[in-house]
Tab-separated table of C-alpha atoms in Angstrom:
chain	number	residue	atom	x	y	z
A	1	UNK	CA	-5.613	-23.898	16.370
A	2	UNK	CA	-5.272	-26.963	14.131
A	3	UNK	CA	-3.418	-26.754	10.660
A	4	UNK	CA	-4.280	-28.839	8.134
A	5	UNK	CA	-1.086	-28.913	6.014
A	6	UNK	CA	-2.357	-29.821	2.856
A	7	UNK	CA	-3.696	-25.982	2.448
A	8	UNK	CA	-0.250	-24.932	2.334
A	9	UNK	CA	2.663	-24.842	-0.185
A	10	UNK	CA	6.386	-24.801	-0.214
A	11	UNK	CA	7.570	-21.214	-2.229
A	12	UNK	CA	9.955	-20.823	-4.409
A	13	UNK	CA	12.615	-18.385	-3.932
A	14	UNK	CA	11.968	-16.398	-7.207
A	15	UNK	CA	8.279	-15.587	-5.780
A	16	UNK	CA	10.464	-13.389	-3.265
A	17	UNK	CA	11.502	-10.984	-5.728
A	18	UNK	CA	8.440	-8.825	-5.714
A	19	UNK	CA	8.288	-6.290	-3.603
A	20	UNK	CA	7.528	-6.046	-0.062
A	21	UNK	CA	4.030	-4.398	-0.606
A	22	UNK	CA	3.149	-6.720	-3.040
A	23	UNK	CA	4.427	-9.641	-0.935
A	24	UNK	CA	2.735	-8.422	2.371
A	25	UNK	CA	-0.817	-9.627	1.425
A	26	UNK	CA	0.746	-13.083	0.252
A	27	UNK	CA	2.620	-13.938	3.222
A	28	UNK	CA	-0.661	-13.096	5.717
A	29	UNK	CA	-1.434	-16.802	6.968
A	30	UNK	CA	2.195	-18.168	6.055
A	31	UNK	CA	3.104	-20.943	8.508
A	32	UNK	CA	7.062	-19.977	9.660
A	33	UNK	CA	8.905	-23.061	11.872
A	34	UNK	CA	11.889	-22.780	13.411
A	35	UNK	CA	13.858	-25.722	14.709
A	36	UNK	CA	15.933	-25.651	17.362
A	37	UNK	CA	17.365	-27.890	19.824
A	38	UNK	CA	14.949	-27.558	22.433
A	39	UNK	CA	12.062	-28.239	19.927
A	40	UNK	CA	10.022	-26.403	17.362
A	41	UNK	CA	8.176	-23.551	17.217
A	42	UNK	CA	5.441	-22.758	14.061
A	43	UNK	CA	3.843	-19.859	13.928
A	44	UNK	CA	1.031	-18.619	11.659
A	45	UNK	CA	1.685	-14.755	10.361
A	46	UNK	CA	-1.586	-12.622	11.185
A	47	UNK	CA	0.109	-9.323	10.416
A	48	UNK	CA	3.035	-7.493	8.375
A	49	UNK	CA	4.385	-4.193	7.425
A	50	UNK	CA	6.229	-3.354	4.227
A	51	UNK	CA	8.984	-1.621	4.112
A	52	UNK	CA	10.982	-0.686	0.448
A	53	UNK	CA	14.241	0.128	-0.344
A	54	UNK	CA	16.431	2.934	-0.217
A	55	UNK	CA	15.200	6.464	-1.402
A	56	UNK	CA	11.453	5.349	-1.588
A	57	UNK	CA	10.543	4.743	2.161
A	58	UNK	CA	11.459	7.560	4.740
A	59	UNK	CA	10.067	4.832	7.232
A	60	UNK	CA	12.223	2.259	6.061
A	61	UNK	CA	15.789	1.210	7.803
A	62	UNK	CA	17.354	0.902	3.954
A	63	UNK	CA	16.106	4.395	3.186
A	64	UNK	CA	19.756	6.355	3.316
A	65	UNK	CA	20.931	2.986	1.455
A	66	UNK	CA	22.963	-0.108	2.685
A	67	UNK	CA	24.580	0.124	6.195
A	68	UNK	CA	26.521	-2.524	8.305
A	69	UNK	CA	23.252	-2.930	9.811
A	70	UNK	CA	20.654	-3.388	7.032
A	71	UNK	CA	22.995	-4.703	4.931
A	72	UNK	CA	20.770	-8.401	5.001
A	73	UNK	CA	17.545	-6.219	2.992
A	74	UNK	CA	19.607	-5.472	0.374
A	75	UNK	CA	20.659	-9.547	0.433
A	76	UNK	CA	18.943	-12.361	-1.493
A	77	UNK	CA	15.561	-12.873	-0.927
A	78	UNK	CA	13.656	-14.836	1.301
A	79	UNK	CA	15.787	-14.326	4.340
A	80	UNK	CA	16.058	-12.831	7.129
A	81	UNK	CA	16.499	-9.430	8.526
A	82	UNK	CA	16.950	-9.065	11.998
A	83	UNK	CA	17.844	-6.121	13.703
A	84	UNK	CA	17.565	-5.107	17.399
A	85	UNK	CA	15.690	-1.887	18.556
A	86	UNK	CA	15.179	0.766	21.788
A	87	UNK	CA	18.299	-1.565	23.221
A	88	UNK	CA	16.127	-4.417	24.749
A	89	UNK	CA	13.819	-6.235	21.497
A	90	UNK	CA	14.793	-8.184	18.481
A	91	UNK	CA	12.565	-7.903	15.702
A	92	UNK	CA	12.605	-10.059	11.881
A	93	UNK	CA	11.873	-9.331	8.555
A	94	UNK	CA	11.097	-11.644	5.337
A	95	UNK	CA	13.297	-9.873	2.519
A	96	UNK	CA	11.384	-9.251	-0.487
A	97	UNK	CA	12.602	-7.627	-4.000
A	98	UNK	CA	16.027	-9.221	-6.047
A	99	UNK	CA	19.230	-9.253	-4.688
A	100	UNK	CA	20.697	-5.918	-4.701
A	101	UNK	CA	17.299	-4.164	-4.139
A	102	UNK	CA	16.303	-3.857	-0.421
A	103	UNK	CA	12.726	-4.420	0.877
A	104	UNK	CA	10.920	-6.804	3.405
A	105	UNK	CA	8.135	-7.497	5.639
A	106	UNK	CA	8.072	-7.202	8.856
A	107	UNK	CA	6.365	-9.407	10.848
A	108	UNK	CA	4.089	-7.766	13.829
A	109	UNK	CA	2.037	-10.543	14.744
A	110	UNK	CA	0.888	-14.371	14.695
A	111	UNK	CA	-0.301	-16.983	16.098
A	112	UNK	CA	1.591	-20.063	18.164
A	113	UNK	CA	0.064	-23.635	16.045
A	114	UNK	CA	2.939	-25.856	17.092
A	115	UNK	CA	5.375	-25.660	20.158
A	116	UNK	CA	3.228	-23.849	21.979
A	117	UNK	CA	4.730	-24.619	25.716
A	118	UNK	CA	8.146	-23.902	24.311
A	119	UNK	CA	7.315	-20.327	23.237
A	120	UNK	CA	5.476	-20.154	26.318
A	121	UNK	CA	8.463	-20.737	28.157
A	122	UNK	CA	10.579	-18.213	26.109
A	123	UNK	CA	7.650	-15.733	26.510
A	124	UNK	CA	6.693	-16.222	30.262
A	125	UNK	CA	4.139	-18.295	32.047
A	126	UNK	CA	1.723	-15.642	33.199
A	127	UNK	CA	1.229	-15.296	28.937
A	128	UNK	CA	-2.013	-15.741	27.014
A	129	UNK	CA	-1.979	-17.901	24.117
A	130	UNK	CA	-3.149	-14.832	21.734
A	131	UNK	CA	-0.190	-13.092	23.391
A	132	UNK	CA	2.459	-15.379	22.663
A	133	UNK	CA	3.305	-13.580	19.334
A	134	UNK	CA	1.583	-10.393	19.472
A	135	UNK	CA	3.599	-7.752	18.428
A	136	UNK	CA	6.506	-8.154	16.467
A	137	UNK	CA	9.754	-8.300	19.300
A	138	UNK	CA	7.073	-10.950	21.152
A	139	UNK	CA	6.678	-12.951	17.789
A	140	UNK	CA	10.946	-13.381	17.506
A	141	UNK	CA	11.025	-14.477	21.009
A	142	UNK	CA	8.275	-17.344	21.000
A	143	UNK	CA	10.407	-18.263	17.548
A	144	UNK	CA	13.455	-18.460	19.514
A	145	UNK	CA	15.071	-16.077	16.624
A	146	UNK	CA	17.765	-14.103	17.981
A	147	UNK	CA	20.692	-11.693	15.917
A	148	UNK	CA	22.661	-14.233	15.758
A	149	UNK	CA	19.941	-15.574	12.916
A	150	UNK	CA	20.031	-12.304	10.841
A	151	UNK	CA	20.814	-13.262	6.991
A	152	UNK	CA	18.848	-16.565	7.830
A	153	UNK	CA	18.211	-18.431	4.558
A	154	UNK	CA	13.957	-18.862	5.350
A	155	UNK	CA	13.618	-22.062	2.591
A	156	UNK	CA	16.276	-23.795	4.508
A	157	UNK	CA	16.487	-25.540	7.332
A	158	UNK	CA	16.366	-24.688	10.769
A	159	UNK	CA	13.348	-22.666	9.497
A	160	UNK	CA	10.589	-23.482	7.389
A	161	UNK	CA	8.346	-21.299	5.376
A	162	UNK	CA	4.924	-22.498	3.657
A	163	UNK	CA	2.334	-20.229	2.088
A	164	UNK	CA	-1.031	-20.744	2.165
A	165	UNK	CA	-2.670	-22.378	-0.956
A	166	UNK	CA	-5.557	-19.847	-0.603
A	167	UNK	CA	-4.408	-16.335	0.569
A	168	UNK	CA	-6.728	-14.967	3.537
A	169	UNK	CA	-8.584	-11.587	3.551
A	170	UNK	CA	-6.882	-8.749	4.850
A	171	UNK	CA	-7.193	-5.567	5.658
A	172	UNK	CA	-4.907	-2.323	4.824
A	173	UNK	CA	-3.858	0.696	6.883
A	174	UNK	CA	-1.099	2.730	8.100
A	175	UNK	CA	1.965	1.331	9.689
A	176	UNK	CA	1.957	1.426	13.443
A	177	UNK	CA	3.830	3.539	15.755
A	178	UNK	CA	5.740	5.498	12.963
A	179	UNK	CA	6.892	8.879	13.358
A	180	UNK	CA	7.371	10.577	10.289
A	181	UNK	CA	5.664	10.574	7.005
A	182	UNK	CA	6.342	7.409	6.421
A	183	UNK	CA	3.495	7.076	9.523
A	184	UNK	CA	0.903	8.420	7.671
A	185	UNK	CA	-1.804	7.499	5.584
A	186	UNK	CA	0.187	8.146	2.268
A	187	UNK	CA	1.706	4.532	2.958
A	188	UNK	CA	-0.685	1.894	3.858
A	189	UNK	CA	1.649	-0.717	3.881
A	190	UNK	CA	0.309	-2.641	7.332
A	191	UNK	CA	-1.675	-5.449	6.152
A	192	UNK	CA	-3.492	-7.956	9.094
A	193	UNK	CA	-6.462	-10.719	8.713
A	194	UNK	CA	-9.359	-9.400	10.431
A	195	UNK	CA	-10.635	-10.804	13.501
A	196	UNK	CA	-7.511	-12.413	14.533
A	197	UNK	CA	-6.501	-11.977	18.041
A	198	UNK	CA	-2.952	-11.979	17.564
A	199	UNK	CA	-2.690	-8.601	15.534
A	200	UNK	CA	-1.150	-5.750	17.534
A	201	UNK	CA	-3.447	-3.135	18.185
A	202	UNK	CA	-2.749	0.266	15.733
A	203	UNK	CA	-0.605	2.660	17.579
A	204	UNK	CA	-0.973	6.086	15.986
A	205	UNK	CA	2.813	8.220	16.228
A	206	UNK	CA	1.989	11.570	17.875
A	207	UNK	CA	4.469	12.772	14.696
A	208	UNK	CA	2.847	10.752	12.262
């Protein structure tokens, strides 16, 4: 897919401090680059799950409060959270809410516009272009984001964010593959652009 550039916009940090359900819908079509020294990678964010802060999402890593771990959602906003999972995937958030207060967005899926035989690379050969960043530990690979790049300032370089001028449509629903109430209908804090063939498909939690 071709980008014209001029439909997007550099945000200012302060636009970070709502929260992650309000910032879900806004960041659906973002463009987020990441430079590295084998090239750059710039994806287009299809999809997104919100997650709040402590006390207010049982689905939500800050829930108990801050950790060693999540300590980077309760950091300033407009970085990164990255946090590793079932001992084999990375996955990233966008932190959302004011310093202090934890909350971000988790990014499930998007779509490859620039670098695309570098994230190939990272992602395999045998990959489909709509598969290069479907599904959110597939999206950090083809981004060459790693732990190392957890607390990763988003408005600075390596990594560029841009919103888009005009937000997208989107769609609302359940989070995917949640156990727990925070897996159920009660929090439909998954937002996607329909049609797109990057979104993951909705996993239902048989404890949801």
């Amino acid at each position: 897919m071709s980008v014209e550039t001029a439909a997007y916009r550099i945000p200012e940090r302060a636009e970070f401090s709502a929260s992650a359900v309000e910032m879900g819908p806004r960041l659906l079509g973002a463009l987020l680059s990441h430079e590295t020294d084998r090239g750059t990678v710039t994806v287009r964010i299809t999809e997104l799950e919100a997650y709040m802060g402590d006390g207010n999402d049982p689905g939500s890593h800050a829930y108990r409060g801050k950790t060693k771990r999540n300590a980077a959602m309760f950091g300033p906003p407009a970085h990164l959270y990255a946090y590793f999972t079932y001992g084999m995937h990375t996955c990233a958030n966008i932190v959302c809410s004011p310093d202090g207060s934890a909350s971000g967005c988790l990014m499930r899926g998007a779509e490859v516009v620039e670098g695309l035989e570098l994230a190939r690379e990272r992602r395999g050969a045998k990959i489909t272009d709509r598969a290069l960043g479907r599904g959110p530990a597939n999206l950090v690979v083809a981004l060459g984001i790693t732990l190392v790049d957890g607390g990763a300032d988003l408005l600075a370089s390596p990594f560029t964010l841009r919103l888009p001028i005009t937000p997208p449509d989107f769609q609302v629903g359940p989070r995917t593959g949640l156990g727990g109430p925070g897996g159920g209908l009660e929090y439909p804090w998954r937002f996607w652009i329909p049609g797109e063939r990057s979104v993951s498909p909705y996993r239902k939690h048989p404890r949801a």
